[in-house]
Short mmCIF file of N, CA, C and O and ligand atoms in Angstrom, two decimals:
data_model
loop_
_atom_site.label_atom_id
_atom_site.label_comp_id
_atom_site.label_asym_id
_atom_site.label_seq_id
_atom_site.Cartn_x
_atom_site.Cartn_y
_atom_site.Cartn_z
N UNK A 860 -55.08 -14.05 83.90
CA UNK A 860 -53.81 -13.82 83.23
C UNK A 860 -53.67 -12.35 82.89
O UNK A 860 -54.19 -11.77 81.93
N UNK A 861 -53.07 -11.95 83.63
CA UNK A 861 -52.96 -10.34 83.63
C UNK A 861 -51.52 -10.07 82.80
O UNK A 861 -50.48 -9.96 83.45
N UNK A 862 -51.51 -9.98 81.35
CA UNK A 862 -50.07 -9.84 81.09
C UNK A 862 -50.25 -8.55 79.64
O UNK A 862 -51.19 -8.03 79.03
N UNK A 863 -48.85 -8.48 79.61
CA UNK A 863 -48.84 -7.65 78.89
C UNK A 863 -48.42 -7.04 77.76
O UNK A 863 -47.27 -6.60 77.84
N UNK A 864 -48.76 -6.94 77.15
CA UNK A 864 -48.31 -7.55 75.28
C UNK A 864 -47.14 -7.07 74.77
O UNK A 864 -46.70 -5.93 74.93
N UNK A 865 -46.67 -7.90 74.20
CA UNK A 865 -45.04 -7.59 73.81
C UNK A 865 -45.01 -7.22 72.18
O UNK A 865 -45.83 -7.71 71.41
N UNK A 866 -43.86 -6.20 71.70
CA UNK A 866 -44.22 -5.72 70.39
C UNK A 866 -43.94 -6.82 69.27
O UNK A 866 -43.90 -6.47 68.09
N UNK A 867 -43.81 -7.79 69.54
CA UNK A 867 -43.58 -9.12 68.48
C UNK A 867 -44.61 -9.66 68.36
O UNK A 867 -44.98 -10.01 67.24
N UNK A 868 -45.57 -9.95 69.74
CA UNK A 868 -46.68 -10.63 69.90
C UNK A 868 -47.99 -9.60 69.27
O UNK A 868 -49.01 -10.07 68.78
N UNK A 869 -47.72 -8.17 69.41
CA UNK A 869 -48.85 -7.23 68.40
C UNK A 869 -49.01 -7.14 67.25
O UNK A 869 -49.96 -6.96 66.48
N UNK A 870 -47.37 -7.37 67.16
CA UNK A 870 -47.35 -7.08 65.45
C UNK A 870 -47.63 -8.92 64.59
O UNK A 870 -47.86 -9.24 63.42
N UNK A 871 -47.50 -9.61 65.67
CA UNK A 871 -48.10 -10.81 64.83
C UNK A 871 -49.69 -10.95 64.29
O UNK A 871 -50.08 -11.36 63.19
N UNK A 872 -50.50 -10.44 65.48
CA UNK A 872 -51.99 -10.68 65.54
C UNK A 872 -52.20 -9.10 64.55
O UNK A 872 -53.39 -9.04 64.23
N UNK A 873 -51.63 -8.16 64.13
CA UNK A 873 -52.04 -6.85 63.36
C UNK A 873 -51.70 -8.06 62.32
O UNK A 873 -52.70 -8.63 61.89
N UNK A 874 -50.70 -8.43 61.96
CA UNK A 874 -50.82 -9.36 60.14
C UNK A 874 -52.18 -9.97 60.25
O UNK A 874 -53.02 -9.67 59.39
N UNK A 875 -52.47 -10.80 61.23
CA UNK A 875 -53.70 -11.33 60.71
C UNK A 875 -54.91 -10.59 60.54
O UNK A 875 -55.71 -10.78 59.63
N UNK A 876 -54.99 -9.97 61.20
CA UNK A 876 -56.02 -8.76 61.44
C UNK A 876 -55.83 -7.69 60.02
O UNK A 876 -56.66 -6.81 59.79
N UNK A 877 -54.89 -7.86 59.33
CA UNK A 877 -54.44 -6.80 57.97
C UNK A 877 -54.67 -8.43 56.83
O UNK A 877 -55.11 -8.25 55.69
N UNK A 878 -54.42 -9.48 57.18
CA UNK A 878 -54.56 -10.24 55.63
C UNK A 878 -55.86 -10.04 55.27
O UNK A 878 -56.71 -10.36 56.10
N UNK A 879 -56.34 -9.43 53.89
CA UNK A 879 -57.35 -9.68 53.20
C UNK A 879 -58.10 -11.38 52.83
O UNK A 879 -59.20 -11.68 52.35
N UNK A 880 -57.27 -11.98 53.18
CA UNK A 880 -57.95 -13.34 52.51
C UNK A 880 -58.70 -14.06 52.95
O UNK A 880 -59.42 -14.81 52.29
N UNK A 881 -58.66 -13.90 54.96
CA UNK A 881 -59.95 -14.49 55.41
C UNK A 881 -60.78 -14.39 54.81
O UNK A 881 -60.97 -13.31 54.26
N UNK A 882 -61.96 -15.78 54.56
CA UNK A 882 -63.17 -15.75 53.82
C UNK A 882 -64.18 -15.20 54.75
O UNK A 882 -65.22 -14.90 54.17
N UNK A 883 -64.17 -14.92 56.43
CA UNK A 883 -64.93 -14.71 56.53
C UNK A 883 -64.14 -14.30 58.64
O UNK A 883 -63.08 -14.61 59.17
N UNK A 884 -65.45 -13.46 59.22
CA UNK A 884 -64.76 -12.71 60.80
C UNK A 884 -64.55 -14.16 61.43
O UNK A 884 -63.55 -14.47 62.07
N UNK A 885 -65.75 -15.13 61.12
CA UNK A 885 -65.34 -16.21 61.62
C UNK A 885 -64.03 -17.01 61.53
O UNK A 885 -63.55 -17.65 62.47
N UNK A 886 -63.47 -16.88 60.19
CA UNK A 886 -62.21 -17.66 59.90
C UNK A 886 -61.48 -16.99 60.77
O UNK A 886 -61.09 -17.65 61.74
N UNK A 887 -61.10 -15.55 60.69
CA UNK A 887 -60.26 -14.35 61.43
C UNK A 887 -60.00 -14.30 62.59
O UNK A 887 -58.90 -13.93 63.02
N UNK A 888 -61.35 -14.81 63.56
CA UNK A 888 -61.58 -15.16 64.69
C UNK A 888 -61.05 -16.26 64.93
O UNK A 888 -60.64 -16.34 66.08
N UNK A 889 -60.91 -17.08 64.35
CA UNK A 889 -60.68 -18.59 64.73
C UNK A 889 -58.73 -18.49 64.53
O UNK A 889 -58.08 -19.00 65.45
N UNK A 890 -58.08 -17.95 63.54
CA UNK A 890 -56.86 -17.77 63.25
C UNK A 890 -56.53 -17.03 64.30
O UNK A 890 -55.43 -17.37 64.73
N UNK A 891 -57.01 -16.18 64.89
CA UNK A 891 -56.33 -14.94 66.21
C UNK A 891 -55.86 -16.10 67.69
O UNK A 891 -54.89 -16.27 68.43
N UNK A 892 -57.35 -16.70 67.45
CA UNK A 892 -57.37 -17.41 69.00
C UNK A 892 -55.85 -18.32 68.80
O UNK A 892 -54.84 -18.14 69.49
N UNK A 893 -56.00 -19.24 67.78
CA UNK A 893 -55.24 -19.95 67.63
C UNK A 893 -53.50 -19.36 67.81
O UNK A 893 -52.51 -19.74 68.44
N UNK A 894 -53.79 -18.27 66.90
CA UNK A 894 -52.19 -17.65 67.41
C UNK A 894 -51.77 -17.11 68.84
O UNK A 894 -50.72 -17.09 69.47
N UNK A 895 -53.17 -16.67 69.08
CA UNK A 895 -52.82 -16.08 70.79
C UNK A 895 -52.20 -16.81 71.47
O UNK A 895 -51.18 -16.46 72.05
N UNK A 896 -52.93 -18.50 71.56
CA UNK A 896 -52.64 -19.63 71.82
C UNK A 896 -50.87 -19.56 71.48
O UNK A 896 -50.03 -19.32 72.34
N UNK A 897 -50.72 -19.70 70.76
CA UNK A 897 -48.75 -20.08 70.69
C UNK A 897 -48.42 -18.74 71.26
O UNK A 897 -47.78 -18.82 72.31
N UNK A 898 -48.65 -17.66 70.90
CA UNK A 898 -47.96 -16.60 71.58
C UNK A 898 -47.90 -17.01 72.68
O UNK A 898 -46.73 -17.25 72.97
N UNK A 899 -49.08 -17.40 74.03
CA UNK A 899 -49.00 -17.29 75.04
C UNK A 899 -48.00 -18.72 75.62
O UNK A 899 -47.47 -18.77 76.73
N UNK A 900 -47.94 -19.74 74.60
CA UNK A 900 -46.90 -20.62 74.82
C UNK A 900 -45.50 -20.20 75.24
O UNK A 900 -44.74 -20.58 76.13
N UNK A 901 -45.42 -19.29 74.28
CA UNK A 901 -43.90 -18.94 74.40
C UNK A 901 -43.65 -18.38 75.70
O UNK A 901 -42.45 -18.22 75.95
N UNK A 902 -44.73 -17.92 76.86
CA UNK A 902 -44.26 -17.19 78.20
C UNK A 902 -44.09 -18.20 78.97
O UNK A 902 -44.34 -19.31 78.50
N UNK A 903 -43.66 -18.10 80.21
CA UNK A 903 -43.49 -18.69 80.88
C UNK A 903 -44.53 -18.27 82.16
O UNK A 903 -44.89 -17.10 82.24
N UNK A 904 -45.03 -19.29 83.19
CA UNK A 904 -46.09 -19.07 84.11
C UNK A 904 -46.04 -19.44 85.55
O UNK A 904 -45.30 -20.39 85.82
N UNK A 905 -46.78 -18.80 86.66
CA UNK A 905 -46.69 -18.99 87.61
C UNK A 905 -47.48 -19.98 88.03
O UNK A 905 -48.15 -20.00 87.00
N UNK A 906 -48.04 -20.93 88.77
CA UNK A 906 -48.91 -21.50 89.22
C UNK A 906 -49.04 -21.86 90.85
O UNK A 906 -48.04 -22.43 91.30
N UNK A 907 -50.00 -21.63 91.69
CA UNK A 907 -50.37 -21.73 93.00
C UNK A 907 -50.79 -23.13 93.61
O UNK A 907 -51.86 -23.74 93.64
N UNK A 908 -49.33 -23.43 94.16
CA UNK A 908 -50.50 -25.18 94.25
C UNK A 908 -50.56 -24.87 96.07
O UNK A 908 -50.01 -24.03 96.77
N UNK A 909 -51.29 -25.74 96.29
CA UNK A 909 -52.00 -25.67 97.42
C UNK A 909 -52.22 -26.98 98.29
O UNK A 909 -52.22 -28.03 97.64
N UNK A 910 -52.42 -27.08 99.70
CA UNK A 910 -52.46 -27.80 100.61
C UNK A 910 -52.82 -27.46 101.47
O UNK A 910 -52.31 -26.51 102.06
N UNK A 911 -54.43 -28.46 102.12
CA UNK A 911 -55.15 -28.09 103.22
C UNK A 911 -54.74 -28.44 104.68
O UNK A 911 -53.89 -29.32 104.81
N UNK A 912 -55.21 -27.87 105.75
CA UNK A 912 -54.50 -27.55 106.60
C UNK A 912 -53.53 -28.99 107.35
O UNK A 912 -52.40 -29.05 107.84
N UNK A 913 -54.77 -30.15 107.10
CA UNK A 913 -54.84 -31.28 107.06
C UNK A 913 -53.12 -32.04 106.98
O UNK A 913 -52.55 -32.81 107.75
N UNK A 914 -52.71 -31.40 105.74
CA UNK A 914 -51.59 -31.38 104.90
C UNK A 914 -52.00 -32.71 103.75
O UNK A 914 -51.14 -33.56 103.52
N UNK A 915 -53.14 -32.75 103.18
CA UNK A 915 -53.44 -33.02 102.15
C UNK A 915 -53.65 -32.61 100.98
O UNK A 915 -54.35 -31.61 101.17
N UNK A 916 -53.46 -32.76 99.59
CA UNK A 916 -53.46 -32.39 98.26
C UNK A 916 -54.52 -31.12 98.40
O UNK A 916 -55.68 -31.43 98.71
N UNK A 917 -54.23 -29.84 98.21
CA UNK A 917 -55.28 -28.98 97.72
C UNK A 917 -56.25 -28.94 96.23
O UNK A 917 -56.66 -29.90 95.58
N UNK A 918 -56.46 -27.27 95.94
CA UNK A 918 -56.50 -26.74 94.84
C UNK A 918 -55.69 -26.42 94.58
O UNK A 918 -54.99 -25.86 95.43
N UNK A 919 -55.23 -26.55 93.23
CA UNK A 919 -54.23 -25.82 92.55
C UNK A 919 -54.43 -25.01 91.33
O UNK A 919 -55.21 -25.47 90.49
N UNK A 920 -53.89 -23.90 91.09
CA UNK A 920 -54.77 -22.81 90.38
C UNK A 920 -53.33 -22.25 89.22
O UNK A 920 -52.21 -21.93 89.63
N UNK A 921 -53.69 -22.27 88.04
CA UNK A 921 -52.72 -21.95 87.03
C UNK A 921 -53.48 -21.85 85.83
O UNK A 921 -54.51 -22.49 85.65
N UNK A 922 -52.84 -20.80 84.75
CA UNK A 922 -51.64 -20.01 84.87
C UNK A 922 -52.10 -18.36 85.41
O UNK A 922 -53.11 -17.66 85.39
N UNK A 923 -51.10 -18.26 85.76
CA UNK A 923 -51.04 -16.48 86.26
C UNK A 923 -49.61 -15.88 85.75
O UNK A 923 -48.57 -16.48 86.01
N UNK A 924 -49.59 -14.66 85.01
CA UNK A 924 -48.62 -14.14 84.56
C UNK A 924 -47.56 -13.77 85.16
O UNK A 924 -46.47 -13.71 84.58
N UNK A 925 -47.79 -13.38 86.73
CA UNK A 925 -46.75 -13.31 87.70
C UNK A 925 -46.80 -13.90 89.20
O UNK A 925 -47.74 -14.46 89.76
N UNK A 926 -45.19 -13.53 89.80
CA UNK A 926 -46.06 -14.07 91.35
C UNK A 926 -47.16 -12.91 91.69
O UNK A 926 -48.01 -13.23 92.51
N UNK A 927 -47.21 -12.01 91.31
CA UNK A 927 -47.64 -10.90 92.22
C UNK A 927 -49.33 -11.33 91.99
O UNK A 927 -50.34 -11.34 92.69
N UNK A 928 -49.05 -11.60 90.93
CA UNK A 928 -51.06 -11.68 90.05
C UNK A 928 -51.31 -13.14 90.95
O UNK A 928 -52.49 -13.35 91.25
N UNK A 929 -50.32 -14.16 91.39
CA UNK A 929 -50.63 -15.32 92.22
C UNK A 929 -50.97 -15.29 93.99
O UNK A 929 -51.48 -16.08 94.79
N UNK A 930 -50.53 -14.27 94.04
CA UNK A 930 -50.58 -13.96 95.54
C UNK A 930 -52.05 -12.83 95.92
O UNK A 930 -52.80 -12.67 96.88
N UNK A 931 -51.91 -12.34 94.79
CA UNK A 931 -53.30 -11.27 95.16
C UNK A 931 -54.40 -12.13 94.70
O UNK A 931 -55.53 -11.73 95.00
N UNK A 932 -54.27 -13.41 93.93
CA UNK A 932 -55.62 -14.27 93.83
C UNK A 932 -55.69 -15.02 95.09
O UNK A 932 -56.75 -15.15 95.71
N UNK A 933 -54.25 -15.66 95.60
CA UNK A 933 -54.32 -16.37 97.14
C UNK A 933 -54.71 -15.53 98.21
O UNK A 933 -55.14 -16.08 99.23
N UNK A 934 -54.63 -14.09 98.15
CA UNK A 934 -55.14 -13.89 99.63
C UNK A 934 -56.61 -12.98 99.41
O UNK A 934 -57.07 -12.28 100.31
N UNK A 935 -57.20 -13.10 98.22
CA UNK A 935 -58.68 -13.00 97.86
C UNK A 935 -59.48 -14.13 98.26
O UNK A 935 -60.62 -14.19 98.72
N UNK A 936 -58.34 -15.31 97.89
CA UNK A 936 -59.65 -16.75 98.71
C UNK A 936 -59.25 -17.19 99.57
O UNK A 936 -58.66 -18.27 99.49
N UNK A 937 -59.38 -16.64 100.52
CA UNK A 937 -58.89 -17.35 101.57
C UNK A 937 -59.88 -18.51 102.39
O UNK A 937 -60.68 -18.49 103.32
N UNK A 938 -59.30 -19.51 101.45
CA UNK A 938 -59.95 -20.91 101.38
C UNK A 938 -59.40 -21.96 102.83
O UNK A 938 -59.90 -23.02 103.22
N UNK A 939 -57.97 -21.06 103.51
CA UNK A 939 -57.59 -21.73 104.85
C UNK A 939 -56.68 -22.84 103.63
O UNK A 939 -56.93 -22.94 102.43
N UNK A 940 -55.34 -23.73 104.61
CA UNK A 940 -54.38 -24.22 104.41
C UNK A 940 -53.05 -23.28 103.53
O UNK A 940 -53.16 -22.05 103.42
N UNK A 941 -52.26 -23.75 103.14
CA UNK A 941 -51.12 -23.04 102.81
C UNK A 941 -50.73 -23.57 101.50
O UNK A 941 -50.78 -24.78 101.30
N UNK A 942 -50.18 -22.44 100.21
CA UNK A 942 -49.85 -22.16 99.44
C UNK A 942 -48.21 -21.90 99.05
O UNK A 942 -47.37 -21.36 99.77
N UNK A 943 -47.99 -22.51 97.61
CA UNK A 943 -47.08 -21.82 96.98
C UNK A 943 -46.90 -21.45 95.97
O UNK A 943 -47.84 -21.53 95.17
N UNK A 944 -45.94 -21.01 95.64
CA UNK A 944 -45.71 -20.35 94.08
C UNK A 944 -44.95 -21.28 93.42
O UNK A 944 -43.95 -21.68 94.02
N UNK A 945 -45.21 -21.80 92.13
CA UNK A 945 -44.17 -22.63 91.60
C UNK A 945 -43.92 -21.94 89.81
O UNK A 945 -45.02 -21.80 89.28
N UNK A 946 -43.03 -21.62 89.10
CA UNK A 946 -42.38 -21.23 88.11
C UNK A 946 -42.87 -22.62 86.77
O UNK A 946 -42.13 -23.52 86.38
N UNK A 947 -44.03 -22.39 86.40
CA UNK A 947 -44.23 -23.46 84.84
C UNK A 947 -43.03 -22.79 83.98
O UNK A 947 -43.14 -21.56 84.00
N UNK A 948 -41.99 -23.20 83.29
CA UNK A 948 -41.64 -22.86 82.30
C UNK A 948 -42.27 -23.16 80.66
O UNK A 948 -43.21 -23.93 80.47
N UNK A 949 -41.75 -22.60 79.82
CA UNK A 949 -42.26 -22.29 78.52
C UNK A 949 -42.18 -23.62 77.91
O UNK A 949 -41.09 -23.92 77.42
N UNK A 950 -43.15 -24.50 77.85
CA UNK A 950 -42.83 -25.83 76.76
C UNK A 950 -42.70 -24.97 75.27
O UNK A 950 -41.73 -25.19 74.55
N UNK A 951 -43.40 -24.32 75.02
CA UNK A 951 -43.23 -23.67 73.53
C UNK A 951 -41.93 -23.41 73.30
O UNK A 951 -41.34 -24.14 72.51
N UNK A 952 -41.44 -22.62 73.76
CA UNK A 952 -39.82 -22.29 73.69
C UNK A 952 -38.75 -23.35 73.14
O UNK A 952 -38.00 -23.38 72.16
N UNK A 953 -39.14 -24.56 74.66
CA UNK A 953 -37.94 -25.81 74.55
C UNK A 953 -38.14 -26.25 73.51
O UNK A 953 -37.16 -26.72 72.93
N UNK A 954 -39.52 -26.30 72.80
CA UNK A 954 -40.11 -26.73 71.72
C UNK A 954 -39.34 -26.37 70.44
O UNK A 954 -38.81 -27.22 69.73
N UNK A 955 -39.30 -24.41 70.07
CA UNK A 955 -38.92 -24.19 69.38
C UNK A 955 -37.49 -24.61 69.29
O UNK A 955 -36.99 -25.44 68.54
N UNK A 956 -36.99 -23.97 70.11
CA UNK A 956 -34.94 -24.93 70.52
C UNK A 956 -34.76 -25.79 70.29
O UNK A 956 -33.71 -25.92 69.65
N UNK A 957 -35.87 -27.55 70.70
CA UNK A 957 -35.21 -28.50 70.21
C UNK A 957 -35.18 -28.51 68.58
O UNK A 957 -34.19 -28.87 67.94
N UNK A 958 -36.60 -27.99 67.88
CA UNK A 958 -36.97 -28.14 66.67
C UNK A 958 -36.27 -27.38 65.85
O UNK A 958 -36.58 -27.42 64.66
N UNK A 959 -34.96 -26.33 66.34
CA UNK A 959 -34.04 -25.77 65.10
C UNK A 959 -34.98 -24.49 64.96
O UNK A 959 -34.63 -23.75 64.04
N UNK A 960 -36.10 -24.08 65.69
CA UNK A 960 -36.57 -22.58 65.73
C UNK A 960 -35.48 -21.98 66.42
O UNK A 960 -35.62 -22.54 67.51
N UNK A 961 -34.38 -21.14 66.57
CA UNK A 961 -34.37 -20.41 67.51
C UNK A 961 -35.36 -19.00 67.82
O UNK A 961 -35.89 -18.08 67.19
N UNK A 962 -35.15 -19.67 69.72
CA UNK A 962 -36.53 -18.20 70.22
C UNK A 962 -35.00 -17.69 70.77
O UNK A 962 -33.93 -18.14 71.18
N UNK A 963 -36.05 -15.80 70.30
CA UNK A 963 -35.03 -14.96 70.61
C UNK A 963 -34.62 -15.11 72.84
O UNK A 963 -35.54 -15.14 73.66
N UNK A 964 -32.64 -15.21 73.33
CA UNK A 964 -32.90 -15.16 74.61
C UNK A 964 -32.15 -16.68 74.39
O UNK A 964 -31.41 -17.09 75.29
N UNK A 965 -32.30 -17.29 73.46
CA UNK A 965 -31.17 -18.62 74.13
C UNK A 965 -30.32 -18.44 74.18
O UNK A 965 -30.00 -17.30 73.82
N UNK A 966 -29.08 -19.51 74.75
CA UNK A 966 -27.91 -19.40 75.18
C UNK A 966 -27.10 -19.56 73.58
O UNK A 966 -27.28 -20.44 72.74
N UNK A 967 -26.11 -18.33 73.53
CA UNK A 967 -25.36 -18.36 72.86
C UNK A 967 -24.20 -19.67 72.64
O UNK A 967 -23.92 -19.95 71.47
N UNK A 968 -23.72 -20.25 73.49
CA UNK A 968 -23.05 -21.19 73.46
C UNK A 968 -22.86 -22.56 72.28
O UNK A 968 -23.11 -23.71 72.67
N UNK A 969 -22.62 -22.43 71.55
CA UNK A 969 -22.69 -23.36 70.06
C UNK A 969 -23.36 -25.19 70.39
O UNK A 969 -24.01 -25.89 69.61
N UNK A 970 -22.94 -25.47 71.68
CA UNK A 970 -23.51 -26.89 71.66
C UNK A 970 -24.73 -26.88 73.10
O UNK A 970 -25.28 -27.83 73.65
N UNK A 971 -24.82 -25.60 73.34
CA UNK A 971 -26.11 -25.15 74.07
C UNK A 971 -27.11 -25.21 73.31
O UNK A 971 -27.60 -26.25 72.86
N UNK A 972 -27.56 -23.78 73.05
CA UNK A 972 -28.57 -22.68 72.45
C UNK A 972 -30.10 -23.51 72.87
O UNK A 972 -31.04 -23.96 72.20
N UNK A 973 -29.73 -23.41 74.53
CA UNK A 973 -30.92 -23.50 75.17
C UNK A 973 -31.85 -22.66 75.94
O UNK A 973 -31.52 -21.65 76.57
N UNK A 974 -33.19 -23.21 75.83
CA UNK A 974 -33.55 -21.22 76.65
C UNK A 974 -32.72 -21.19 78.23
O UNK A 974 -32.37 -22.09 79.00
N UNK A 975 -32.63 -19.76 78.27
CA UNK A 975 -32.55 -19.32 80.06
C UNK A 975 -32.99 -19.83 80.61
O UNK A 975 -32.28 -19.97 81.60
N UNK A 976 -34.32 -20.60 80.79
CA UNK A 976 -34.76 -21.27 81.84
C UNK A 976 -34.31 -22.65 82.20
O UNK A 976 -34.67 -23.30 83.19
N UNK A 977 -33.46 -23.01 81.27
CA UNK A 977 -32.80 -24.44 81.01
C UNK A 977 -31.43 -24.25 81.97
O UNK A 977 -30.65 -25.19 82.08
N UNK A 978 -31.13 -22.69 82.81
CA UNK A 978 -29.88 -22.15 83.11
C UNK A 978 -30.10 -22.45 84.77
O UNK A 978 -31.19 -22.18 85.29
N UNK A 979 -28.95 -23.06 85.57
CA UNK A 979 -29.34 -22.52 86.71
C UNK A 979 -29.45 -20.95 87.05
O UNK A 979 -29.14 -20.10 86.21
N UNK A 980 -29.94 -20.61 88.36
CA UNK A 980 -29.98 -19.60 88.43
C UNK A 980 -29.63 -19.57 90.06
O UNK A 980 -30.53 -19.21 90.82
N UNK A 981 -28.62 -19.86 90.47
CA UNK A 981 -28.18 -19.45 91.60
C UNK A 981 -28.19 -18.27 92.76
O UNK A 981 -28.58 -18.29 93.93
N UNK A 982 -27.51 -17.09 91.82
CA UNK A 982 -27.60 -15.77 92.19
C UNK A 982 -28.12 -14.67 90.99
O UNK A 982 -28.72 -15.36 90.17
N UNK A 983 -28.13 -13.58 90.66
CA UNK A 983 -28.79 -13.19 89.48
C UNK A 983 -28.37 -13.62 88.43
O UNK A 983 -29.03 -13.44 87.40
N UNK A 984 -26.98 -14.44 88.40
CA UNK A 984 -26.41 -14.56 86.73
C UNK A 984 -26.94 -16.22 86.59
O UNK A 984 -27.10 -17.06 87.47
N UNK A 985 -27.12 -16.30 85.26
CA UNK A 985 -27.28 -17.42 84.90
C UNK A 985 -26.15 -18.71 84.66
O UNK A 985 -25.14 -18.57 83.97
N UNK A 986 -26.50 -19.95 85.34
CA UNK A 986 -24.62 -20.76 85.50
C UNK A 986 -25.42 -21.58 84.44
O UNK A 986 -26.25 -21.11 83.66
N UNK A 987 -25.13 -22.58 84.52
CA UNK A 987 -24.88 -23.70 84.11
C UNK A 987 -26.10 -24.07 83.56
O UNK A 987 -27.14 -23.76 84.14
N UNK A 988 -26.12 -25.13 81.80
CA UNK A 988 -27.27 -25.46 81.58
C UNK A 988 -27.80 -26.78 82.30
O UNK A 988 -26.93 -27.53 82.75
N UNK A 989 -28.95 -27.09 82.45
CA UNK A 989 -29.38 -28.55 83.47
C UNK A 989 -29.43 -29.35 82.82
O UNK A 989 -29.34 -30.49 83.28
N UNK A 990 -29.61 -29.12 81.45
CA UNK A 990 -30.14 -30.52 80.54
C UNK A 990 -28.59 -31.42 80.48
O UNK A 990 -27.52 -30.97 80.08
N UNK A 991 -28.89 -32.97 81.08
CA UNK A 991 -27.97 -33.35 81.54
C UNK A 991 -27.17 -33.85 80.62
O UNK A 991 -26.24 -34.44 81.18
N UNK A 992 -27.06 -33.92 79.09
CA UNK A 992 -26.56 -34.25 78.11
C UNK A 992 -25.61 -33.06 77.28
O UNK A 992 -24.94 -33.28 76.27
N UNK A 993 -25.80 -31.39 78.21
CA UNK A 993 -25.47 -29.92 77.52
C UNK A 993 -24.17 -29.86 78.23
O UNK A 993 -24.02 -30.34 79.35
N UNK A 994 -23.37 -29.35 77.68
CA UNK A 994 -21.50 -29.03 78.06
C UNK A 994 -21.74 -28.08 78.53
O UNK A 994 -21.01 -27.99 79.51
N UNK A 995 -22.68 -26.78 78.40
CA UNK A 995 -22.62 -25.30 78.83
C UNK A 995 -22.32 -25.50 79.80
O UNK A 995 -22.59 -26.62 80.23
N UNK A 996 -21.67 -24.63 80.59
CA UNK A 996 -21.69 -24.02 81.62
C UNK A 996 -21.49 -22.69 82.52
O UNK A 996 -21.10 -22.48 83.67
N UNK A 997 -21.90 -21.98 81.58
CA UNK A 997 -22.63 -20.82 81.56
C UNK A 997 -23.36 -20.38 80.51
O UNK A 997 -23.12 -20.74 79.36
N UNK A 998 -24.46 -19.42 80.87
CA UNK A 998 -25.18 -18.91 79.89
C UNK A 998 -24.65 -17.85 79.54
O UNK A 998 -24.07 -17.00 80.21
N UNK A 999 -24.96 -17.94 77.94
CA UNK A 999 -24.03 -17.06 76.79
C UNK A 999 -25.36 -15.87 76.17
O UNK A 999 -25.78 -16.04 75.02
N UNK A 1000 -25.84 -14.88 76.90
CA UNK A 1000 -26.75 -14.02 76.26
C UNK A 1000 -26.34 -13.09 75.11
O UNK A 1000 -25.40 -12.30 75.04
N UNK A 1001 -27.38 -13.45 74.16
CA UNK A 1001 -27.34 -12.67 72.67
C UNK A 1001 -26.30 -11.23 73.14
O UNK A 1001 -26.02 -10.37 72.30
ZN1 ZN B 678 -27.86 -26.32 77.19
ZN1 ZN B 679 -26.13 -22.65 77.70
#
């Protein structure tokens, strides 16, 4: 996971790293991982699934931060059969959206306010939301 830290996601792990009240590096340690953990929820991921030449079920290899970081691990193993790239989106996100968090990036739209990835994406602009119960139909960015 080659990614690269965003100034929301630094300045979360500096609070913990600044509260005095851990009892101890162990507690501190254990609170970081745990937050890294949701930070890294909130991204969204690439994953490489795979099929041998055969055209039976491969390996499949996830998460990777981009395609690019997915393709330079696929042609390091070249294990033979054929590969693709598939787009995990953010369960954390939909998470926060359904639960009345808004994450910064949802759709403005009043009976939307679903993430972008919930948007088709046809050509670069974002159309229509998918969730088949949402009126949007287009995405409304902050
Ligand atoms: Zn929607
Ligand atoms: Zn929308």
């Amino acid at each position: 996971m080659r990614i690269t830290p965003r100034k929301e996601e630094v300045a979360a792990i500096v609070a913990l790293l600044e509260d005095p009240t851990f009892e101890s590096a162990n507690h501190l340690a254990k609170a970081v991982i745990k937050e890294v953990g949701e930070i890294l929820q909130m991204r969204d991921w690439v994953a490489l699934v795979h099929t041998w030449s055969d055209g039976s079920r491969g390996l499949n290899f996830a998460p990777f931060a981009s395609e690019a970081e997915a393709k330079s691990f696929a042609s390091k193993m070249a294990f033979g059969g054929s590969g693709r790239l598939v787009k995990l989106n953010s369960p954390g996100v939909m998470l926060a959206n359904h639960d009345g968090k808004k994450w910064k990036g949802y759709c403005q739209d009043e009976q939307c306010t679903h993430a972008p990835f919930t948007h088709s994406a046809a050509s670069s602009a974002r159309g229509a939301c998918q969730i088949p119960t949402c009126p949007c139909s287009k995405f409304r960015p902050t």
